[in-house]
């Protein structure tokens, strides 16, 4: 009798905790803890994941404006530098093998990361500096 | 270091490419003019049929007397040339560069396979070098320009393997790798490596001479 009552109160509680955990799970891997750029979009990555401590990197590089990297997409399908897309993965607009002529994911990363470093004369530009074994 | 890398991976790559393309055209055209002046009549005898017959024949390992005479050299030569082209064009790291620079999306060798055949090229160069050291009949005809050509070829492979395996400072090794590759490309038309341009024509000439004039085979 007591047991049944206990389950009745605990079950919803457990459900709420479970939902909260599922909801929070992505936060556990949020940009604060990011140490490499995720390779999960590539189905058989050939190189070690690229070093990238999201927040520390941006602080060191003095990047305050998220839109520098997380640009949006205008209605015309062009880069939107007004509206940030942070929280959205690059691959949502840059698939690994796009069919609509978008810049493919690997090229998007290489262009964005390497061009800035080469122009800034700071930060990694050679393969082995980002894809560290 | 970044300035040097930017220069080597940017403007210098175009300069090296221009040296290769324009240099090759220059060498081929001046060789044609020379051939016409010195041996004009032989041009009349050039035959597409006998040219191709000879070229194709010599592309098959062990199908000619020349290839049968020295099996180690034959295997090394074929392995070297096939792996050289495969690495230069289809190495996965190179295909990434073609992709970033030009947006090409082309097939590449599996990364592991590319690593292995890079070592095959280096081993082949070692055999070429040992041969020049050890066999008297080769040693006697070896000139400094032969050593120079061999060094030009092996350097991009040595630095490439070091850069890929991340031995030594990455940025420096990668810069040296690109630099040595550009040196090789730019000097192909002007060194012993120009055989890459001329071999097809020497074979065509031999094939035509033997086939159309002497009515025999050149293998």
PDB file of N, CA, C and O in Angstrom, chain B residues 125-180:
ATOM      1  N   UNK B 125      64.050   6.142 -54.160  1.00  0.00           N
ATOM      2  CA  UNK B 125      65.144   7.121 -54.296  1.00  0.00           C
ATOM      3  C   UNK B 125      66.423   6.573 -53.681  1.00  0.00           C
ATOM      4  O   UNK B 125      67.518   6.775 -54.212  1.00  0.00           O
ATOM      5  N   UNK B 126      66.271   5.868 -52.547  1.00  0.00           N
ATOM      6  CA  UNK B 126      67.452   5.282 -51.901  1.00  0.00           C
ATOM      7  C   UNK B 126      68.093   4.243 -52.819  1.00  0.00           C
ATOM      8  O   UNK B 126      69.322   4.169 -52.943  1.00  0.00           O
ATOM      9  N   UNK B 127      67.256   3.448 -53.511  1.00  0.00           N
ATOM     10  CA  UNK B 127      67.794   2.443 -54.434  1.00  0.00           C
ATOM     11  C   UNK B 127      68.498   3.134 -55.614  1.00  0.00           C
ATOM     12  O   UNK B 127      69.598   2.742 -56.004  1.00  0.00           O
ATOM     13  N   UNK B 128      67.877   4.186 -56.138  1.00  0.00           N
ATOM     14  CA  UNK B 128      68.526   4.937 -57.222  1.00  0.00           C
ATOM     15  C   UNK B 128      69.894   5.459 -56.770  1.00  0.00           C
ATOM     16  O   UNK B 128      70.876   5.407 -57.520  1.00  0.00           O
ATOM     17  N   UNK B 129      69.950   5.944 -55.536  1.00  0.00           N
ATOM     18  CA  UNK B 129      71.197   6.520 -55.029  1.00  0.00           C
ATOM     19  C   UNK B 129      72.252   5.435 -54.826  1.00  0.00           C
ATOM     20  O   UNK B 129      73.398   5.578 -55.271  1.00  0.00           O
ATOM     21  N   UNK B 130      71.852   4.328 -54.190  1.00  0.00           N
ATOM     22  CA  UNK B 130      72.792   3.231 -53.939  1.00  0.00           C
ATOM     23  C   UNK B 130      73.374   2.710 -55.236  1.00  0.00           C
ATOM     24  O   UNK B 130      74.558   2.409 -55.343  1.00  0.00           O
ATOM     25  N   UNK B 131      72.523   2.631 -56.249  1.00  0.00           N
ATOM     26  CA  UNK B 131      72.927   2.132 -57.541  1.00  0.00           C
ATOM     27  C   UNK B 131      74.027   3.030 -58.118  1.00  0.00           C
ATOM     28  O   UNK B 131      75.013   2.550 -58.664  1.00  0.00           O
ATOM     29  N   UNK B 132      73.824   4.328 -57.960  1.00  0.00           N
ATOM     30  CA  UNK B 132      74.823   5.259 -58.503  1.00  0.00           C
ATOM     31  C   UNK B 132      76.142   5.187 -57.726  1.00  0.00           C
ATOM     32  O   UNK B 132      77.202   5.487 -58.258  1.00  0.00           O
ATOM     33  N   UNK B 133      76.044   4.815 -56.452  1.00  0.00           N
ATOM     34  CA  UNK B 133      77.248   4.676 -55.633  1.00  0.00           C
ATOM     35  C   UNK B 133      77.980   3.369 -55.934  1.00  0.00           C
ATOM     36  O   UNK B 133      79.194   3.330 -56.034  1.00  0.00           O
ATOM     37  N   UNK B 134      77.196   2.291 -56.084  1.00  0.00           N
ATOM     38  CA  UNK B 134      77.801   0.967 -56.003  1.00  0.00           C
ATOM     39  C   UNK B 134      78.117   0.313 -57.332  1.00  0.00           C
ATOM     40  O   UNK B 134      79.078  -0.439 -57.419  1.00  0.00           O
ATOM     41  N   UNK B 135      77.319   0.554 -58.356  1.00  0.00           N
ATOM     42  CA  UNK B 135      77.580  -0.132 -59.622  1.00  0.00           C
ATOM     43  C   UNK B 135      78.551   0.693 -60.461  1.00  0.00           C
ATOM     44  O   UNK B 135      78.234   1.816 -60.848  1.00  0.00           O
ATOM     45  N   UNK B 136      79.728   0.129 -60.742  1.00  0.00           N
ATOM     46  CA  UNK B 136      80.771   0.903 -61.443  1.00  0.00           C
ATOM     47  C   UNK B 136      80.276   1.500 -62.757  1.00  0.00           C
ATOM     48  O   UNK B 136      80.545   2.664 -63.038  1.00  0.00           O
ATOM     49  N   UNK B 137      79.514   0.724 -63.549  1.00  0.00           N
ATOM     50  CA  UNK B 137      79.120   1.256 -64.858  1.00  0.00           C
ATOM     51  C   UNK B 137      78.127   2.402 -64.731  1.00  0.00           C
ATOM     52  O   UNK B 137      78.008   3.221 -65.638  1.00  0.00           O
ATOM     53  N   UNK B 138      77.413   2.463 -63.606  1.00  0.00           N
ATOM     54  CA  UNK B 138      76.512   3.600 -63.390  1.00  0.00           C
ATOM     55  C   UNK B 138      77.291   4.755 -62.755  1.00  0.00           C
ATOM     56  O   UNK B 138      77.128   5.917 -63.117  1.00  0.00           O
ATOM     57  N   UNK B 139      78.140   4.398 -61.806  1.00  0.00           N
ATOM     58  CA  UNK B 139      78.937   5.399 -61.098  1.00  0.00           C
ATOM     59  C   UNK B 139      79.761   6.232 -62.087  1.00  0.00           C
ATOM     60  O   UNK B 139      79.861   7.456 -61.962  1.00  0.00           O
ATOM     61  N   UNK B 140      80.315   5.552 -63.083  1.00  0.00           N
ATOM     62  CA  UNK B 140      81.196   6.240 -64.039  1.00  0.00           C
ATOM     63  C   UNK B 140      80.485   7.280 -64.886  1.00  0.00           C
ATOM     64  O   UNK B 140      81.110   8.223 -65.354  1.00  0.00           O
ATOM     65  N   UNK B 141      79.200   7.106 -65.110  1.00  0.00           N
ATOM     66  CA  UNK B 141      78.490   8.091 -65.936  1.00  0.00           C
ATOM     67  C   UNK B 141      77.657   9.056 -65.082  1.00  0.00           C
ATOM     68  O   UNK B 141      76.921   9.875 -65.601  1.00  0.00           O
ATOM     69  N   UNK B 142      77.774   8.929 -63.738  1.00  0.00           N
ATOM     70  CA  UNK B 142      76.998   9.803 -62.856  1.00  0.00           C
ATOM     71  C   UNK B 142      77.678  11.160 -62.704  1.00  0.00           C
ATOM     72  O   UNK B 142      78.861  11.233 -62.399  1.00  0.00           O
ATOM     73  N   UNK B 143      76.915  12.198 -62.971  1.00  0.00           N
ATOM     74  CA  UNK B 143      77.451  13.565 -62.867  1.00  0.00           C
ATOM     75  C   UNK B 143      76.754  14.292 -61.710  1.00  0.00           C
ATOM     76  O   UNK B 143      75.702  13.850 -61.242  1.00  0.00           O
ATOM     77  N   UNK B 144      77.313  15.403 -61.272  1.00  0.00           N
ATOM     78  CA  UNK B 144      76.660  16.165 -60.196  1.00  0.00           C
ATOM     79  C   UNK B 144      75.201  16.476 -60.504  1.00  0.00           C
ATOM     80  O   UNK B 144      74.358  16.471 -59.617  1.00  0.00           O
ATOM     81  N   UNK B 145      74.894  16.742 -61.778  1.00  0.00           N
ATOM     82  CA  UNK B 145      73.511  17.095 -62.093  1.00  0.00           C
ATOM     83  C   UNK B 145      72.548  15.930 -61.833  1.00  0.00           C
ATOM     84  O   UNK B 145      71.360  16.163 -61.584  1.00  0.00           O
ATOM     85  N   UNK B 146      73.061  14.689 -61.851  1.00  0.00           N
ATOM     86  CA  UNK B 146      72.202  13.549 -61.515  1.00  0.00           C
ATOM     87  C   UNK B 146      71.880  13.548 -60.028  1.00  0.00           C
ATOM     88  O   UNK B 146      70.750  13.282 -59.625  1.00  0.00           O
ATOM     89  N   UNK B 147      72.887  13.848 -59.220  1.00  0.00           N
ATOM     90  CA  UNK B 147      72.663  13.931 -57.769  1.00  0.00           C
ATOM     91  C   UNK B 147      71.730  15.084 -57.446  1.00  0.00           C
ATOM     92  O   UNK B 147      70.884  14.989 -56.563  1.00  0.00           O
ATOM     93  N   UNK B 148      71.892  16.174 -58.166  1.00  0.00           N
ATOM     94  CA  UNK B 148      71.040  17.331 -57.929  1.00  0.00           C
ATOM     95  C   UNK B 148      69.580  16.975 -58.193  1.00  0.00           C
ATOM     96  O   UNK B 148      68.690  17.255 -57.372  1.00  0.00           O
ATOM     97  N   UNK B 149      69.322  16.307 -59.311  1.00  0.00           N
ATOM     98  CA  UNK B 149      67.946  15.942 -59.669  1.00  0.00           C
ATOM     99  C   UNK B 149      67.343  15.004 -58.620  1.00  0.00           C
ATOM    100  O   UNK B 149      66.194  15.172 -58.202  1.00  0.00           O
ATOM    101  N   UNK B 150      68.156  14.032 -58.179  1.00  0.00           N
ATOM    102  CA  UNK B 150      67.657  13.072 -57.195  1.00  0.00           C
ATOM    103  C   UNK B 150      67.339  13.774 -55.864  1.00  0.00           C
ATOM    104  O   UNK B 150      66.333  13.481 -55.209  1.00  0.00           O
ATOM    105  N   UNK B 151      68.184  14.724 -55.490  1.00  0.00           N
ATOM    106  CA  UNK B 151      67.948  15.479 -54.252  1.00  0.00           C
ATOM    107  C   UNK B 151      66.657  16.302 -54.353  1.00  0.00           C
ATOM    108  O   UNK B 151      65.844  16.318 -53.427  1.00  0.00           O
ATOM    109  N   UNK B 152      66.486  16.958 -55.511  1.00  0.00           N
ATOM    110  CA  UNK B 152      65.266  17.740 -55.723  1.00  0.00           C
ATOM    111  C   UNK B 152      64.020  16.891 -55.517  1.00  0.00           C
ATOM    112  O   UNK B 152      63.034  17.346 -54.944  1.00  0.00           O
ATOM    113  N   UNK B 153      64.076  15.654 -56.009  1.00  0.00           N
ATOM    114  CA  UNK B 153      62.902  14.776 -55.937  1.00  0.00           C
ATOM    115  C   UNK B 153      62.650  14.294 -54.519  1.00  0.00           C
ATOM    116  O   UNK B 153      61.503  14.261 -54.065  1.00  0.00           O
ATOM    117  N   UNK B 154      63.710  13.936 -53.807  1.00  0.00           N
ATOM    118  CA  UNK B 154      63.493  13.282 -52.516  1.00  0.00           C
ATOM    119  C   UNK B 154      63.112  14.291 -51.417  1.00  0.00           C
ATOM    120  O   UNK B 154      62.386  13.950 -50.475  1.00  0.00           O
ATOM    121  N   UNK B 155      63.570  15.531 -51.548  1.00  0.00           N
ATOM    122  CA  UNK B 155      63.318  16.507 -50.475  1.00  0.00           C
ATOM    123  C   UNK B 155      61.835  16.707 -50.130  1.00  0.00           C
ATOM    124  O   UNK B 155      61.468  16.670 -48.950  1.00  0.00           O
ATOM    125  N   UNK B 156      60.952  16.926 -51.119  1.00  0.00           N
ATOM    126  CA  UNK B 156      59.546  17.120 -50.753  1.00  0.00           C
ATOM    127  C   UNK B 156      58.966  15.897 -50.041  1.00  0.00           C
ATOM    128  O   UNK B 156      58.085  16.041 -49.189  1.00  0.00           O
ATOM    129  N   UNK B 157      59.473  14.721 -50.371  1.00  0.00           N
ATOM    130  CA  UNK B 157      58.935  13.516 -49.744  1.00  0.00           C
ATOM    131  C   UNK B 157      59.428  13.384 -48.304  1.00  0.00           C
ATOM    132  O   UNK B 157      58.661  13.049 -47.400  1.00  0.00           O
ATOM    133  N   UNK B 158      60.712  13.655 -48.088  1.00  0.00           N
ATOM    134  CA  UNK B 158      61.234  13.603 -46.717  1.00  0.00           C
ATOM    135  C   UNK B 158      60.530  14.627 -45.833  1.00  0.00           C
ATOM    136  O   UNK B 158      60.033  14.298 -44.750  1.00  0.00           O
ATOM    137  N   UNK B 159      60.446  15.878 -46.290  1.00  0.00           N
ATOM    138  CA  UNK B 159      59.813  16.903 -45.470  1.00  0.00           C
ATOM    139  C   UNK B 159      58.319  16.626 -45.317  1.00  0.00           C
ATOM    140  O   UNK B 159      57.741  16.906 -44.272  1.00  0.00           O
ATOM    141  N   UNK B 160      57.706  16.060 -46.351  1.00  0.00           N
ATOM    142  CA  UNK B 160      56.278  15.749 -46.296  1.00  0.00           C
ATOM    143  C   UNK B 160      55.979  14.702 -45.242  1.00  0.00           C
ATOM    144  O   UNK B 160      55.032  14.840 -44.461  1.00  0.00           O
ATOM    145  N   UNK B 161      56.799  13.653 -45.216  1.00  0.00           N
ATOM    146  CA  UNK B 161      56.603  12.600 -44.220  1.00  0.00           C
ATOM    147  C   UNK B 161      56.803  13.168 -42.814  1.00  0.00           C
ATOM    148  O   UNK B 161      56.032  12.887 -41.894  1.00  0.00           O
ATOM    149  N   UNK B 162      57.822  14.004 -42.635  1.00  0.00           N
ATOM    150  CA  UNK B 162      58.068  14.615 -41.318  1.00  0.00           C
ATOM    151  C   UNK B 162      56.893  15.500 -40.912  1.00  0.00           C
ATOM    152  O   UNK B 162      56.435  15.453 -39.766  1.00  0.00           O
ATOM    153  N   UNK B 163      56.399  16.308 -41.840  1.00  0.00           N
ATOM    154  CA  UNK B 163      55.288  17.203 -41.517  1.00  0.00           C
ATOM    155  C   UNK B 163      54.047  16.389 -41.166  1.00  0.00           C
ATOM    156  O   UNK B 163      53.364  16.677 -40.189  1.00  0.00           O
ATOM    157  N   UNK B 164      53.757  15.344 -41.968  1.00  0.00           N
ATOM    158  CA  UNK B 164      52.558  14.547 -41.718  1.00  0.00           C
ATOM    159  C   UNK B 164      52.623  13.853 -40.360  1.00  0.00           C
ATOM    160  O   UNK B 164      51.631  13.806 -39.630  1.00  0.00           O
ATOM    161  N   UNK B 165      53.804  13.310 -40.029  1.00  0.00           N
ATOM    162  CA  UNK B 165      53.923  12.618 -38.741  1.00  0.00           C
ATOM    163  C   UNK B 165      54.221  13.580 -37.592  1.00  0.00           C
ATOM    164  O   UNK B 165      54.481  13.143 -36.472  1.00  0.00           O
ATOM    165  N   UNK B 166      54.179  14.863 -37.894  1.00  0.00           N
ATOM    166  CA  UNK B 166      54.346  15.916 -36.906  1.00  0.00           C
ATOM    167  C   UNK B 166      55.632  15.756 -36.117  1.00  0.00           C
ATOM    168  O   UNK B 166      55.650  15.868 -34.897  1.00  0.00           O
ATOM    169  N   UNK B 167      56.715  15.466 -36.865  1.00  0.00           N
ATOM    170  CA  UNK B 167      58.039  15.464 -36.248  1.00  0.00           C
ATOM    171  C   UNK B 167      58.660  16.814 -36.541  1.00  0.00           C
ATOM    172  O   UNK B 167      58.669  17.263 -37.680  1.00  0.00           O
ATOM    173  N   UNK B 168      59.154  17.437 -35.522  1.00  0.00           N
ATOM    174  CA  UNK B 168      59.695  18.780 -35.698  1.00  0.00           C
ATOM    175  C   UNK B 168      58.555  19.789 -35.653  1.00  0.00           C
ATOM    176  O   UNK B 168      57.390  19.419 -35.649  1.00  0.00           O
ATOM    177  N   UNK B 169      58.902  21.088 -35.636  1.00  0.00           N
ATOM    178  CA  UNK B 169      57.875  22.125 -35.561  1.00  0.00           C
ATOM    179  C   UNK B 169      56.994  22.102 -36.813  1.00  0.00           C
ATOM    180  O   UNK B 169      57.515  22.186 -37.928  1.00  0.00           O
ATOM    181  N   UNK B 170      55.674  21.989 -36.605  1.00  0.00           N
ATOM    182  CA  UNK B 170      54.742  21.792 -37.726  1.00  0.00           C
ATOM    183  C   UNK B 170      54.824  22.876 -38.788  1.00  0.00           C
ATOM    184  O   UNK B 170      54.891  22.589 -39.985  1.00  0.00           O
ATOM    185  N   UNK B 171      54.825  24.126 -38.338  1.00  0.00           N
ATOM    186  CA  UNK B 171      54.783  25.226 -39.301  1.00  0.00           C
ATOM    187  C   UNK B 171      56.062  25.263 -40.126  1.00  0.00           C
ATOM    188  O   UNK B 171      56.019  25.427 -41.352  1.00  0.00           O
ATOM    189  N   UNK B 172      57.201  25.045 -39.474  1.00  0.00           N
ATOM    190  CA  UNK B 172      58.478  25.051 -40.181  1.00  0.00           C
ATOM    191  C   UNK B 172      58.551  23.893 -41.168  1.00  0.00           C
ATOM    192  O   UNK B 172      58.904  24.071 -42.343  1.00  0.00           O
ATOM    193  N   UNK B 173      58.198  22.683 -40.721  1.00  0.00           N
ATOM    194  CA  UNK B 173      58.277  21.518 -41.601  1.00  0.00           C
ATOM    195  C   UNK B 173      57.350  21.691 -42.798  1.00  0.00           C
ATOM    196  O   UNK B 173      57.697  21.352 -43.921  1.00  0.00           O
ATOM    197  N   UNK B 174      56.141  22.212 -42.539  1.00  0.00           N
ATOM    198  CA  UNK B 174      55.189  22.388 -43.628  1.00  0.00           C
ATOM    199  C   UNK B 174      55.708  23.431 -44.621  1.00  0.00           C
ATOM    200  O   UNK B 174      55.606  23.247 -45.833  1.00  0.00           O
ATOM    201  N   UNK B 175      56.297  24.516 -44.093  1.00  0.00           N
ATOM    202  CA  UNK B 175      56.857  25.545 -44.974  1.00  0.00           C
ATOM    203  C   UNK B 175      57.974  24.950 -45.836  1.00  0.00           C
ATOM    204  O   UNK B 175      58.012  25.153 -47.061  1.00  0.00           O
ATOM    205  N   UNK B 176      58.885  24.181 -45.211  1.00  0.00           N
ATOM    206  CA  UNK B 176      59.981  23.566 -45.967  1.00  0.00           C
ATOM    207  C   UNK B 176      59.437  22.589 -47.001  1.00  0.00           C
ATOM    208  O   UNK B 176      59.964  22.480 -48.113  1.00  0.00           O
ATOM    209  N   UNK B 177      58.385  21.875 -46.626  1.00  0.00           N
ATOM    210  CA  UNK B 177      57.784  20.904 -47.543  1.00  0.00           C
ATOM    211  C   UNK B 177      57.240  21.611 -48.788  1.00  0.00           C
ATOM    212  O   UNK B 177      57.508  21.203 -49.916  1.00  0.00           O
ATOM    213  N   UNK B 178      56.487  22.679 -48.578  1.00  0.00           N
ATOM    214  CA  UNK B 178      55.916  23.401 -49.717  1.00  0.00           C
ATOM    215  C   UNK B 178      57.039  23.998 -50.571  1.00  0.00           C
ATOM    216  O   UNK B 178      57.024  23.890 -51.804  1.00  0.00           O
ATOM    217  N   UNK B 179      58.031  24.562 -49.894  1.00  0.00           N
ATOM    218  CA  UNK B 179      59.152  25.188 -50.591  1.00  0.00           C
ATOM    219  C   UNK B 179      59.888  24.170 -51.464  1.00  0.00           C
ATOM    220  O   UNK B 179      60.178  24.433 -52.640  1.00  0.00           O
ATOM    221  N   UNK B 180      60.162  22.980 -50.912  1.00  0.00           N
ATOM    222  CA  UNK B 180      60.911  21.999 -51.691  1.00  0.00           C
ATOM    223  C   UNK B 180      60.052  21.462 -52.839  1.00  0.00           C
ATOM    224  O   UNK B 180      60.576  21.160 -53.914  1.00  0.00           O
TER     225      UNK B 180
END
